[in-house]
XYZ file of C-alpha atoms in Angstrom:
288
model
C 0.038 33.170 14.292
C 2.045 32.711 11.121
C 0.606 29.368 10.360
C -2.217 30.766 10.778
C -1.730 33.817 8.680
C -0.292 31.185 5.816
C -3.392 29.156 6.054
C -5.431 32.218 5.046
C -3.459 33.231 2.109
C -3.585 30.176 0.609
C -7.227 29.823 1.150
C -7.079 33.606 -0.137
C -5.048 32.523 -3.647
C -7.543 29.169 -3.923
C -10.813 30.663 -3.755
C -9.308 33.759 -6.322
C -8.226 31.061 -8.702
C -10.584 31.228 -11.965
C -12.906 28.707 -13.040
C -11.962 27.050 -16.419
C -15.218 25.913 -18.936
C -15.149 22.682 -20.066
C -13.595 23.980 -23.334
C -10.558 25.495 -21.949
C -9.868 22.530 -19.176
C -10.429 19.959 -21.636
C -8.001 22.040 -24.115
C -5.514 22.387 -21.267
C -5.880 18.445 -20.563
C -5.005 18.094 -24.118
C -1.955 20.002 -23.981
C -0.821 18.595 -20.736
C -1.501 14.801 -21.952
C -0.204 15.315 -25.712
C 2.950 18.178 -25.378
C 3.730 17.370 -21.836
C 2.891 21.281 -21.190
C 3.783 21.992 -17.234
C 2.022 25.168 -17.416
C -0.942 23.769 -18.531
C -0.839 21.092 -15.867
C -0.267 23.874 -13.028
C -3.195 25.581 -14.302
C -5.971 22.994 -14.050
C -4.566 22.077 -10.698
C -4.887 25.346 -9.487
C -7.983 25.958 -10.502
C -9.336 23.455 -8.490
C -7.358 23.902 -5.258
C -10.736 25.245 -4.255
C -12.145 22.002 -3.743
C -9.126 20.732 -2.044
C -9.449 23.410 0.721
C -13.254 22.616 0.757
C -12.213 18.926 1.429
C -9.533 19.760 3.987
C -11.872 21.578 5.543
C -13.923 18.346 6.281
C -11.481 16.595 7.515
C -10.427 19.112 10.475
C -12.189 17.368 13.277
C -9.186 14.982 13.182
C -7.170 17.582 15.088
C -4.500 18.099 12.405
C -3.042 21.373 10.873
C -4.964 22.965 7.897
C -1.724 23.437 6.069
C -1.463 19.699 6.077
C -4.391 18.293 4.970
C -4.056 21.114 1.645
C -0.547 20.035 0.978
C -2.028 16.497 0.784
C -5.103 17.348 -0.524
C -2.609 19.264 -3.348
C -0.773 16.207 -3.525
C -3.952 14.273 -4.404
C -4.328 16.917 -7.103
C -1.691 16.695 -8.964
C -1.707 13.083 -9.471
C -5.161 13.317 -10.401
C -4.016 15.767 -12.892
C -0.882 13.540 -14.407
C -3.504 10.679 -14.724
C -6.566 12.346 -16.480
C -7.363 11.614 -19.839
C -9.627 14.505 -21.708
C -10.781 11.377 -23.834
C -13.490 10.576 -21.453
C -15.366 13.512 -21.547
C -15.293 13.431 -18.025
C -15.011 16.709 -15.636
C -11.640 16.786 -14.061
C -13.569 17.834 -10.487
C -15.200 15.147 -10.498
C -11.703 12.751 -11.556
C -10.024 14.705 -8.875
C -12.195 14.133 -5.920
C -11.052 10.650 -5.491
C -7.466 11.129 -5.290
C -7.440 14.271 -3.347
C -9.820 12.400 -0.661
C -7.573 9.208 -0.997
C -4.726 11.463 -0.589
C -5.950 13.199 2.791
C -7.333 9.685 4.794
C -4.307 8.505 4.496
C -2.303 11.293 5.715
C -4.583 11.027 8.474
C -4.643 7.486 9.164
C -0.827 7.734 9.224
C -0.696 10.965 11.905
C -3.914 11.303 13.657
C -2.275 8.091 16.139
C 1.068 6.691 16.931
C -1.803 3.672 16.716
C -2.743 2.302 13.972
C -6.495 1.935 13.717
C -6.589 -0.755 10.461
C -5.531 -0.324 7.167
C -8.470 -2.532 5.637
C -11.151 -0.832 3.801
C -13.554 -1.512 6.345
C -11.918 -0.286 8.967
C -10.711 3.164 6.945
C -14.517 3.081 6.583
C -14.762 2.522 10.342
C -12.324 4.863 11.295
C -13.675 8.066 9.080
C -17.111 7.109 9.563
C -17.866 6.259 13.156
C -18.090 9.664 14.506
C -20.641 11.139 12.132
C -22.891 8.018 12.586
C -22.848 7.956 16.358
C -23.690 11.955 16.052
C -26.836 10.844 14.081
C -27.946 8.137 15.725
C -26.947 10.785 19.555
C -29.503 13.240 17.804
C -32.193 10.586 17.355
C -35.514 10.247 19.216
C -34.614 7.430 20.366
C -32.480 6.618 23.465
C -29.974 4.187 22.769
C -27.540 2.327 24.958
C -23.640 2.578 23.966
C -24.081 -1.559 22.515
C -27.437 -0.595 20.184
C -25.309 2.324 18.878
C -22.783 0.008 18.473
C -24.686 -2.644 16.746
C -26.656 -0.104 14.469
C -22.552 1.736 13.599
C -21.908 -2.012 12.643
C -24.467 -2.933 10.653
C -24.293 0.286 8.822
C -20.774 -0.270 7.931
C -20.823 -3.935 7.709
C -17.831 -4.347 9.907
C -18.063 -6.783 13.489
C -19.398 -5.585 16.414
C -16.121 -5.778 18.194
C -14.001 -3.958 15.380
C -16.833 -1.175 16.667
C -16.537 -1.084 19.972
C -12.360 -1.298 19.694
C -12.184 1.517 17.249
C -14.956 4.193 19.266
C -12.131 3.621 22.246
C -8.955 4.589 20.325
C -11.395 7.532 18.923
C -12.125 8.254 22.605
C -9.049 7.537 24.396
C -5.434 9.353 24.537
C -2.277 6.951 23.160
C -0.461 5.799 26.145
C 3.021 4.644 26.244
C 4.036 1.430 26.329
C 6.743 2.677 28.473
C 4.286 4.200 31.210
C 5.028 2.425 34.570
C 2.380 -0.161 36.046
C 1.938 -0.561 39.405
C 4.030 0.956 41.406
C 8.200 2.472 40.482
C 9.797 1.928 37.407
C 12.009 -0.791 39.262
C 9.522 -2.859 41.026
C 6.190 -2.686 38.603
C 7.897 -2.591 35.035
C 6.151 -0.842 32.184
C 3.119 -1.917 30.045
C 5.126 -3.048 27.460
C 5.947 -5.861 30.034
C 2.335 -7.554 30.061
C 1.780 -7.297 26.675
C 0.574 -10.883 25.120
C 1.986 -12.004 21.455
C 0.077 -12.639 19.319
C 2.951 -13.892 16.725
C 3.076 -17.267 15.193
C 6.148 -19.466 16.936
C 9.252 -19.067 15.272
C 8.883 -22.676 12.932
C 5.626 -21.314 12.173
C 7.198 -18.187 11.015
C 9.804 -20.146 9.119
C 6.694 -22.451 7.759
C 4.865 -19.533 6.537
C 7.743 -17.412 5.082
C 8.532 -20.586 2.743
C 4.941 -21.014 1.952
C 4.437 -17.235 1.626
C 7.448 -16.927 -1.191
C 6.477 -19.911 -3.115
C 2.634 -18.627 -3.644
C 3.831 -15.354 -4.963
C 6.441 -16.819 -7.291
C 3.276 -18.778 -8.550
C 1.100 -16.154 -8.447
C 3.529 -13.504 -10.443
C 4.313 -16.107 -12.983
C 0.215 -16.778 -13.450
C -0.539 -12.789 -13.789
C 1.861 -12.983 -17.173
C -1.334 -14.333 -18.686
C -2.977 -11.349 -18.201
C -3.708 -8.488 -20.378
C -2.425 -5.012 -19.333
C -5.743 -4.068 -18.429
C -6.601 -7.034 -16.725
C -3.465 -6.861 -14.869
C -4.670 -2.953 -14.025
C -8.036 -4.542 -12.651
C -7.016 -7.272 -10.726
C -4.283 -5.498 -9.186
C -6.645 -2.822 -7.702
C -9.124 -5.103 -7.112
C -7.495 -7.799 -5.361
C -3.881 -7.016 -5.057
C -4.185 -4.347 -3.010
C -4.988 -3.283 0.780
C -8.313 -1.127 -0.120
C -9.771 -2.275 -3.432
C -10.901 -0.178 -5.630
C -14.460 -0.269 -6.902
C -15.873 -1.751 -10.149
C -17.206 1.687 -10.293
C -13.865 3.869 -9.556
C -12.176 1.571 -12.423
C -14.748 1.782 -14.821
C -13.997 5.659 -14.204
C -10.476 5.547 -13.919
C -10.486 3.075 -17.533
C -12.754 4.666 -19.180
C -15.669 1.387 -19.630
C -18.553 0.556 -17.569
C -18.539 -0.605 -13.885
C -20.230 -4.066 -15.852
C -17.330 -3.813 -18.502
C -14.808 -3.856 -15.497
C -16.441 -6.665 -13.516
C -16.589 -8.948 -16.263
C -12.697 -8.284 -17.625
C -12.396 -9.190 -13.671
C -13.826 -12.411 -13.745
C -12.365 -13.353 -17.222
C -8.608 -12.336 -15.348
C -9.878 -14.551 -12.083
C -10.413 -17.262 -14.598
C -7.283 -17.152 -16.587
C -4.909 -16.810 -12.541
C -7.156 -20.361 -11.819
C -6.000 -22.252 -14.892
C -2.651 -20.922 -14.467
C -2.165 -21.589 -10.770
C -3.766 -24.472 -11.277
C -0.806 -26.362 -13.317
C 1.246 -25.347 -10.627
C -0.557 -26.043 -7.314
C -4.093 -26.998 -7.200
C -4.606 -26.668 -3.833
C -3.456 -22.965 -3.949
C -6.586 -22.676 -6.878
C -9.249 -24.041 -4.335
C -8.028 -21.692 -1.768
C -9.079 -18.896 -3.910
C -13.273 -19.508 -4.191
């Protein structure tokens, strides 16, 4: 009853937050980017807590407490608000959205199952995705079979059909323990953690690949010293990191065009493969 009492307040002090006009954010920006004004910071943020409760809102089917998601979603905001630059001319709503949804999936991915359903971008995409598009495709006149809806989800999202059909059973299923017993007592059918199969490397592979593993980033930090700051910036969202970011979400985040940022991208690609190449060609081919 008090959470839920909370929950409407805050929703109560979100929505009764003013709008700001383009003038006064962009002034406010100003003063938050040039005199390192707090206030002025606070103040855009809040202003725009609106649209993180109108976010949090979506993500509710996930089974996780309102309160959450905002203090995510509010999170989200305020790094959206440390990064923004008034230069652009850009709307800070439409800066913000990003982070605060970047901000909420992966609270989410990180509490919605002591599983982990993938970290990849395709399967965040998988994960956040699935249920809507089986909903559709459910409503449809047509009658489809569990695989077609499975095979048209796939296609869709451009993921396997397998990472499909794995993910709609976590989404379906409760976690189980691994220490649940298996046929019969504790003492005479052991737990599931028992029949589990390994997928690990064997331990000289392990050894193989840590020594392999070290020497290609040594390479590979020396190499990005060639780079500019901003094509360091690029290629480290772009192909440094779990979920790349989009020529498009760079070309917002930088200020240029999505074309601007995909060809300082290849020019950065270019200078890593003369630079990695002095020091281990095959490493170079490895990377078309």
């Amino acid at each position: 009853m008090k959470t839920l009492t909370a929950d409407r307040r805050m929703i109560k002090i979100a929505m009764d937050a003013p709008y700001l006009e383009r003038d006064e954010e962009h002034a406010l920006a100003e003063a938050w980017r040039n005199d390192n004004d707090q206030e002025a910071r606070n103040k855009i943020a809040m202003s725009h807590m609106r649209l993180v409760i109108a976010m949090a809102a979506k993500f509710r089917s996930f089974g996780l407490p309102m309160g959450d998601l905002v203090q995510e979603g509010h999170i989200g905001l305020l790094e959206a608000a440390a990064r923004f630059e008034p230069s652009r001319e850009v709307r800070f709503s439409t800066y913000a959205t990003w982070w605060i949804r970047a901000s909420m999936q992966d609270y989410v991915l990180r509490n919605w199952s002591i599983v982990r359903g993938g970290t990849s971008s395709a399967q965040k995409a998988l994960f956040f995705n699935l249920r809507r598009l089986r909903a559709r495709l459910a409503q449809g006149d047509r009658q489809l079979t569990s695989q077609a809806m499975h095979e048209e989800i796939a296609a869709a999202l451009g993921v396997s059909l397998a990472d499909v059909q794995t993910m709609d059973a976590r989404l379906s299923g409760n976690d189980a323990s691994l220490q649940a017993p298996v046929g019969g007592s504790d003492s005479e059918g052991g737990v599931r953690l028992d029949f589990l199969a390994s997928d690990a490397p064997l331990p000289d592979e392990q050894v193989s690949d840590m020594i392999d593993g070290e020497r290609a980033r040594r390479w590979l930090n020396i190499a990005l010293e060639e780079l500019s700051e901003r094509e360091m910036k690029i290629i480290r969202a772009r192909r440094l990191t779990e979920e790349g970011a989009t020529l498009e979400e760079l070309g917002l985040a930088l200020g240029i065009s999505k074309e601007r940022v995909r060809q300082i991208e290849t020019r950065a690609l270019e200078k890593l493969r003369v630079a990695l190449n002095a020091k281990a060609p095959a490493l170079t081919a490895a990377m078309h």
